Tab-separated table of C-alpha atoms and ligand atoms in Angstrom:
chain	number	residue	atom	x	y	z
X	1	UNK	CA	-4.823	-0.638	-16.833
X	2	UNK	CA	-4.545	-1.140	-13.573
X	3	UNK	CA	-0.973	-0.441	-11.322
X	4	UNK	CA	0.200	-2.985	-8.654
X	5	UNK	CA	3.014	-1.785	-6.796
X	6	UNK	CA	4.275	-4.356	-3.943
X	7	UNK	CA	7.080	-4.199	-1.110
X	8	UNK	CA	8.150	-7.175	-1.636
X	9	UNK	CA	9.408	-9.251	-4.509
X	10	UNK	CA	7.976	-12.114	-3.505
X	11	UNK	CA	4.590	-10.748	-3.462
X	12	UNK	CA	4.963	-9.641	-6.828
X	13	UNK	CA	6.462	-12.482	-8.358
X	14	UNK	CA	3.413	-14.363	-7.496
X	15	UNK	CA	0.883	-12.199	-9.526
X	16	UNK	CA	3.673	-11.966	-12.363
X	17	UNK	CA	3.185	-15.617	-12.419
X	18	UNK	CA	-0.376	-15.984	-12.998
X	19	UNK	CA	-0.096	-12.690	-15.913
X	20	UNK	CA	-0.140	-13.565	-19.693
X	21	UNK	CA	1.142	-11.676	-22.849
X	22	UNK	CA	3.716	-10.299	-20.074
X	23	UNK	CA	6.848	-7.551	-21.283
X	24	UNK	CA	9.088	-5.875	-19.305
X	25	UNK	CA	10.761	-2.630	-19.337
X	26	UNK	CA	13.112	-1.309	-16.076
X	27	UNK	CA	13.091	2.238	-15.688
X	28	UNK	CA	15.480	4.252	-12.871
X	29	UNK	CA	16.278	0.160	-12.006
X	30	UNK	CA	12.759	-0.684	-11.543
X	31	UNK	CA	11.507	-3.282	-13.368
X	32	UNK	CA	7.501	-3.058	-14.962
X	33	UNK	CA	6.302	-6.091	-16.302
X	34	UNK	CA	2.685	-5.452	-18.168
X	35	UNK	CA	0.660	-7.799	-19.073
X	36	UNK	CA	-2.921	-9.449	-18.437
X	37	UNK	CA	-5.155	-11.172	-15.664
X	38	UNK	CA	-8.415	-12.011	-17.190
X	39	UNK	CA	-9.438	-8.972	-19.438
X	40	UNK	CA	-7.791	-5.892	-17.379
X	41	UNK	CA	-4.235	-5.147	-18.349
X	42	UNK	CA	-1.536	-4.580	-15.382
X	43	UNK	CA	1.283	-3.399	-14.623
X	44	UNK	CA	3.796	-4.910	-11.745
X	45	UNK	CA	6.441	-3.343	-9.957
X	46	UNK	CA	8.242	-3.498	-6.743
X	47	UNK	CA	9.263	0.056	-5.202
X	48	UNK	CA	11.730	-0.531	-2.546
X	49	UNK	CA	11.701	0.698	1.069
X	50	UNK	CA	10.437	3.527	1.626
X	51	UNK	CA	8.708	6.949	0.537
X	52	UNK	CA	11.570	8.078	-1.672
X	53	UNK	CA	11.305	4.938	-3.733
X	54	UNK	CA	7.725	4.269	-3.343
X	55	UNK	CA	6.965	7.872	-5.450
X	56	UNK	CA	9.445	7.367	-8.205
X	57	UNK	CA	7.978	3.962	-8.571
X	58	UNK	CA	4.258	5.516	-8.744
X	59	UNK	CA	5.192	8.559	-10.570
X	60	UNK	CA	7.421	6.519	-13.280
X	61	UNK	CA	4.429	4.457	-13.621
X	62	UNK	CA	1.578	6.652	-14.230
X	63	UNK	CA	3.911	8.858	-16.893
X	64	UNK	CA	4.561	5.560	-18.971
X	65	UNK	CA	1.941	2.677	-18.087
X	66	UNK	CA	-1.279	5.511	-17.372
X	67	UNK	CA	-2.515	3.134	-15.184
X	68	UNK	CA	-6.426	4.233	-14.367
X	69	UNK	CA	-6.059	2.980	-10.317
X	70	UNK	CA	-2.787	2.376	-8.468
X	71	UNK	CA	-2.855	-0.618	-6.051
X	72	UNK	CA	-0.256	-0.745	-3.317
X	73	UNK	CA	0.496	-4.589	-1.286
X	74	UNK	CA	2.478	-5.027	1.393
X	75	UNK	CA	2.845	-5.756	5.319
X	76	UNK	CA	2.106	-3.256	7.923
X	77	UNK	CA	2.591	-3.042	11.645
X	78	UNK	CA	-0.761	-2.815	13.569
X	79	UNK	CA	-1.500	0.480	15.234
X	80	UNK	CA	-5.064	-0.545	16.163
X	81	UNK	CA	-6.045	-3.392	18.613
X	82	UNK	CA	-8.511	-4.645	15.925
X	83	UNK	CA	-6.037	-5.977	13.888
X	84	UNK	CA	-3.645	-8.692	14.955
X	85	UNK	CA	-1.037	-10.307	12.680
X	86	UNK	CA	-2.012	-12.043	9.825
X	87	UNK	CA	-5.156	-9.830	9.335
X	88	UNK	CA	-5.377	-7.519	6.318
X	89	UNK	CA	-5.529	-3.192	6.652
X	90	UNK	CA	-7.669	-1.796	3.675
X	91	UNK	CA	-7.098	2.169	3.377
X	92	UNK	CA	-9.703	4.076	3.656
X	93	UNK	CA	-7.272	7.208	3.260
X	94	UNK	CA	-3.822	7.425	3.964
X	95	UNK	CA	-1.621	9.680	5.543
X	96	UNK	CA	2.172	10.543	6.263
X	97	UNK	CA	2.987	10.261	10.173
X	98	UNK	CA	6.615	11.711	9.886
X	99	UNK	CA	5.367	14.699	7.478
X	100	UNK	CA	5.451	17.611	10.285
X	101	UNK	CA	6.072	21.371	9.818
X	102	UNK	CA	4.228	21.654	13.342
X	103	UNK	CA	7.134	24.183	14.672
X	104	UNK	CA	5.746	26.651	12.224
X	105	UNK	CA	2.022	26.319	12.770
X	106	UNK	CA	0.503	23.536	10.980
X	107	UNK	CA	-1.414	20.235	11.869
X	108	UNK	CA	0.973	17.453	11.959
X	109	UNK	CA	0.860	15.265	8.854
X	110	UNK	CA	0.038	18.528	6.597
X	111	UNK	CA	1.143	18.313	2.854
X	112	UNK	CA	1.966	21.685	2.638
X	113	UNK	CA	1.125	23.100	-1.039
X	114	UNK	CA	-1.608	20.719	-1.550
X	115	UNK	CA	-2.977	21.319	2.037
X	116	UNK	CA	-4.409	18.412	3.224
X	117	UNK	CA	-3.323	15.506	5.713
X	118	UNK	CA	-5.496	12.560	4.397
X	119	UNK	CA	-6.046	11.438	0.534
X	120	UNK	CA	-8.838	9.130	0.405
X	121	UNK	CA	-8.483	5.575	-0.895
X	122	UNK	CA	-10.881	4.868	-3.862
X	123	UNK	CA	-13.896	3.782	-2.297
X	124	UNK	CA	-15.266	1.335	-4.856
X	125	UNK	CA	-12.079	-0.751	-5.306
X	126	UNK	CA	-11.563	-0.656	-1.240
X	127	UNK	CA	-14.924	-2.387	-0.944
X	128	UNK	CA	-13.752	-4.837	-3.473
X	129	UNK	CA	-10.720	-5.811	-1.746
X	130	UNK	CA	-12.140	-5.815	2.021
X	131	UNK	CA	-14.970	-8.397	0.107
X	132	UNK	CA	-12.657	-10.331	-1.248
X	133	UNK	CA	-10.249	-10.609	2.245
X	134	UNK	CA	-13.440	-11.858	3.746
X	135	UNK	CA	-14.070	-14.244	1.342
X	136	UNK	CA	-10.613	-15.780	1.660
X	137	UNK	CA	-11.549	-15.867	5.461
X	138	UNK	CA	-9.226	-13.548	6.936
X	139	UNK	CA	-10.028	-10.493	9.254
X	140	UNK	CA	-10.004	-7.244	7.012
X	141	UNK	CA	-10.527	-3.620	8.871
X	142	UNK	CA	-10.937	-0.368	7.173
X	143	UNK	CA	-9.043	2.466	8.094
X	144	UNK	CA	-6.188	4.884	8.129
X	145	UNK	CA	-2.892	3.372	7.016
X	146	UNK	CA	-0.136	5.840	8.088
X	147	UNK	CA	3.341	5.511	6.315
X	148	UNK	CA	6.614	7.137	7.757
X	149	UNK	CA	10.280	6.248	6.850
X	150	UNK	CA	10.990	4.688	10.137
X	151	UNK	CA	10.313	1.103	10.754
X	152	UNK	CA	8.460	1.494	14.506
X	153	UNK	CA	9.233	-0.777	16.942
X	154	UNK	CA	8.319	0.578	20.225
X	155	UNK	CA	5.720	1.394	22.112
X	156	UNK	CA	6.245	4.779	22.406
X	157	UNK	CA	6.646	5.566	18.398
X	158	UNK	CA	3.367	3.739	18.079
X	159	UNK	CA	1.619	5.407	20.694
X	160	UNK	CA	2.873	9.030	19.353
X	161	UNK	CA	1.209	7.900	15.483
X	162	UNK	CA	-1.994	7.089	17.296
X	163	UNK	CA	-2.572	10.295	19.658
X	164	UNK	CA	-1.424	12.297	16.298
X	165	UNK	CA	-3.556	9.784	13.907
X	166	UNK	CA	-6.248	8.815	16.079
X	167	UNK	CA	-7.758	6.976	12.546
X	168	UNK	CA	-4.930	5.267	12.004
X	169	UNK	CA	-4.637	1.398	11.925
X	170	UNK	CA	-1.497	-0.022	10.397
X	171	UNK	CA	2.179	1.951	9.889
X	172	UNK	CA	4.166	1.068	6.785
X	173	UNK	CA	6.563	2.780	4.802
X	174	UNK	CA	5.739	3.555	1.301
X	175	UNK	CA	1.489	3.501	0.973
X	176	UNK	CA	1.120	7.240	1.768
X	177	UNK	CA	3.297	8.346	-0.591
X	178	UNK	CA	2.052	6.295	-3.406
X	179	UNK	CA	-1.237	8.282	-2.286
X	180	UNK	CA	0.009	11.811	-2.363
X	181	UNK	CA	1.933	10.420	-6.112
X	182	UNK	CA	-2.109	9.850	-7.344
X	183	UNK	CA	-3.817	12.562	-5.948
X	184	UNK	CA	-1.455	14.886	-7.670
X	185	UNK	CA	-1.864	13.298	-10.778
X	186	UNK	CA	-5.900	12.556	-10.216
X	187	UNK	CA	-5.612	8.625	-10.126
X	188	UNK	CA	-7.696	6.296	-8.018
X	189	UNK	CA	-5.224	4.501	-5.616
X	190	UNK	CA	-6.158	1.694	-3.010
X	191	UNK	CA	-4.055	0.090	0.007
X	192	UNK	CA	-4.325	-3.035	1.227
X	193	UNK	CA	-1.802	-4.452	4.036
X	194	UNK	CA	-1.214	-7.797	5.810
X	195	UNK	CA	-0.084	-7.333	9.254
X	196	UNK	CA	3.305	-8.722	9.933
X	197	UNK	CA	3.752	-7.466	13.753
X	198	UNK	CA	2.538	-5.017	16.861
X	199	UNK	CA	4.610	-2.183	15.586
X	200	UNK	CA	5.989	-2.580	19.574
X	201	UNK	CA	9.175	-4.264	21.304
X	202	UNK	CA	8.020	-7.347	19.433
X	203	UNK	CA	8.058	-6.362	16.089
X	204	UNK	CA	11.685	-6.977	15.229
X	205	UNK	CA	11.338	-10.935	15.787
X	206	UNK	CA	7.856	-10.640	14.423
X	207	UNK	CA	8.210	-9.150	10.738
X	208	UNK	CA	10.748	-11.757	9.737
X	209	UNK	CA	9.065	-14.216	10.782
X	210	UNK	CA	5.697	-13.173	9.165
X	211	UNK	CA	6.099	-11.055	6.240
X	212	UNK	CA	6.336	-13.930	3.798
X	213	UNK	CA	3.608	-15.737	5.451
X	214	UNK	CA	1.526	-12.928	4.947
X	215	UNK	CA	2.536	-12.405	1.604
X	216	UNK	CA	1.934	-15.920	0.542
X	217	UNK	CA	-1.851	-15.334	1.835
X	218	UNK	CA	-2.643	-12.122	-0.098
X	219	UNK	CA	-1.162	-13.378	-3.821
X	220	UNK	CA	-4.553	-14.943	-4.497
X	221	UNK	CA	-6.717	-11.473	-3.385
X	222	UNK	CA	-4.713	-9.212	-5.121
X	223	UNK	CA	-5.054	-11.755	-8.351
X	224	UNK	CA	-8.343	-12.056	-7.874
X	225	UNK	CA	-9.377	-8.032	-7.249
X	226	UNK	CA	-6.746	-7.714	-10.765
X	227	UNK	CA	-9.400	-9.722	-12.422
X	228	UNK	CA	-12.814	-8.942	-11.207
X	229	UNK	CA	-12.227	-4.867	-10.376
X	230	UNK	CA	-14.253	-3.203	-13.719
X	231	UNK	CA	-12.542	0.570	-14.217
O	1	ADE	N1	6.061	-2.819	7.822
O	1	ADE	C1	5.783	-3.915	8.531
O	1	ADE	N2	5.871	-3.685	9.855
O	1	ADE	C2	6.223	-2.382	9.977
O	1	ADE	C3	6.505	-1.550	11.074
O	1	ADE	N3	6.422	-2.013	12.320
O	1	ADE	N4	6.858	-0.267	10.826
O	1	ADE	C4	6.946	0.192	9.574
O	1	ADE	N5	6.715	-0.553	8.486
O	1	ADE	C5	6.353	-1.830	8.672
């Protein structure tokens, strides 16, 4: 089984249309649709905004669905000068920019109880995706993808994630916490992110204006990586 869990609903609705034998169930008011692409079985869901959302949404799914990898779509601002907008951000490991207990001795971005400050990204199903962004001829980097509940849009927010993040490429809201969801529970997770602005001054004219653009471009990889990844 493998777990898609998107931003956006248009995103979504895309992969739900290309799924057979589909069902639904809506738990907490999210709504799971399961059903096939080729011979793996998925489940669908779109979060919401944010980290709050973006764990019941992972957590919910794992207790009922048991997917074995969690996939997590989206847009992302671009922390890193290698990426520009339309290309795609494949986690290598993610990690939670606003998570700080600093002020009482630890490394900024620390999960306290479970101790670390990146979770790794499945490595085999990262490679997949980055192969098949290239193949559909768009720019893919590998790399941190740091997620904070604050949209950034300003130079100085972005500049503070990258001289605390120095590996990070792309800030979104939600991937991060879908990661920390899995490595609790010990399931593979992978991010992948379209880049929808500069995460600077810009970025409020830019992410309306590319987001479903984006979107539209990624349907066919995540489709594709839903068929062809082999658990
Ligand atoms: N998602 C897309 N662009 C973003 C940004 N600049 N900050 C946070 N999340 C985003």
């Amino acid at each position: 089984m493998i777990g898609i869990i998107g931003a956006m609903e248009i995103e979504i609705e895309g992969i739900r249309s290309l799924m057979t034998e589909k069902e639904e169930k809506t738990i907490s008011g999210v709504k799971y649709v399961i059903g096939k692409l080729g011979n793996n079985n998925v489940v669908t869901a779109v979060c919401g905004i944010g980290k709050v959302f973006a764990a019941i949404c992972a957590q919910t799914m794992i207790l009922n669905f048991k997917p074995d990898i969690v996939v997590n779509t989206g847009v992302a601002g671009s922390i890193d000068a290698s990426l520009g907008i339309l290309d795609i951000a494949v986690a290598d490991k993610v990690v939670q920019h606003d998570m700080d207990t600093s002020p009482i001795g630890d490394p900024k971005g620390l999960l306290s109880g479970i101790n670390v400050i990146y979770m790794d990204a499945d490595e085999k199903a990262s490679a997949l995706l980055v192969e098949l962004v290239k193949e559909a001829g768009i720019n893919a980097v590998r790399g941190a993808i740091a997620s904070g509940d604050q949209f950034i849009a300003s130079k100085t927010q972005k500049d503070e994630i990258k001289a605390n993040f120095p590996d990070a490429i792309a800030c979104e809201m939600e991937g991060a916490a879908i990661g920390q969801v899995c490595y609790v529970n010990k399931v593979r997770f992978a991010v992948l992110r379209a880049i929808s602005d500069n995460a600077d001054g810009g970025a409020v004219e830019d992410y309306p204006a590319f987001a479903k653009k984006t979107a539209e471009n990624y349907i066919g990889i995540i489709a594709r990586f839903a068929q062809d990844y082999s658990l």
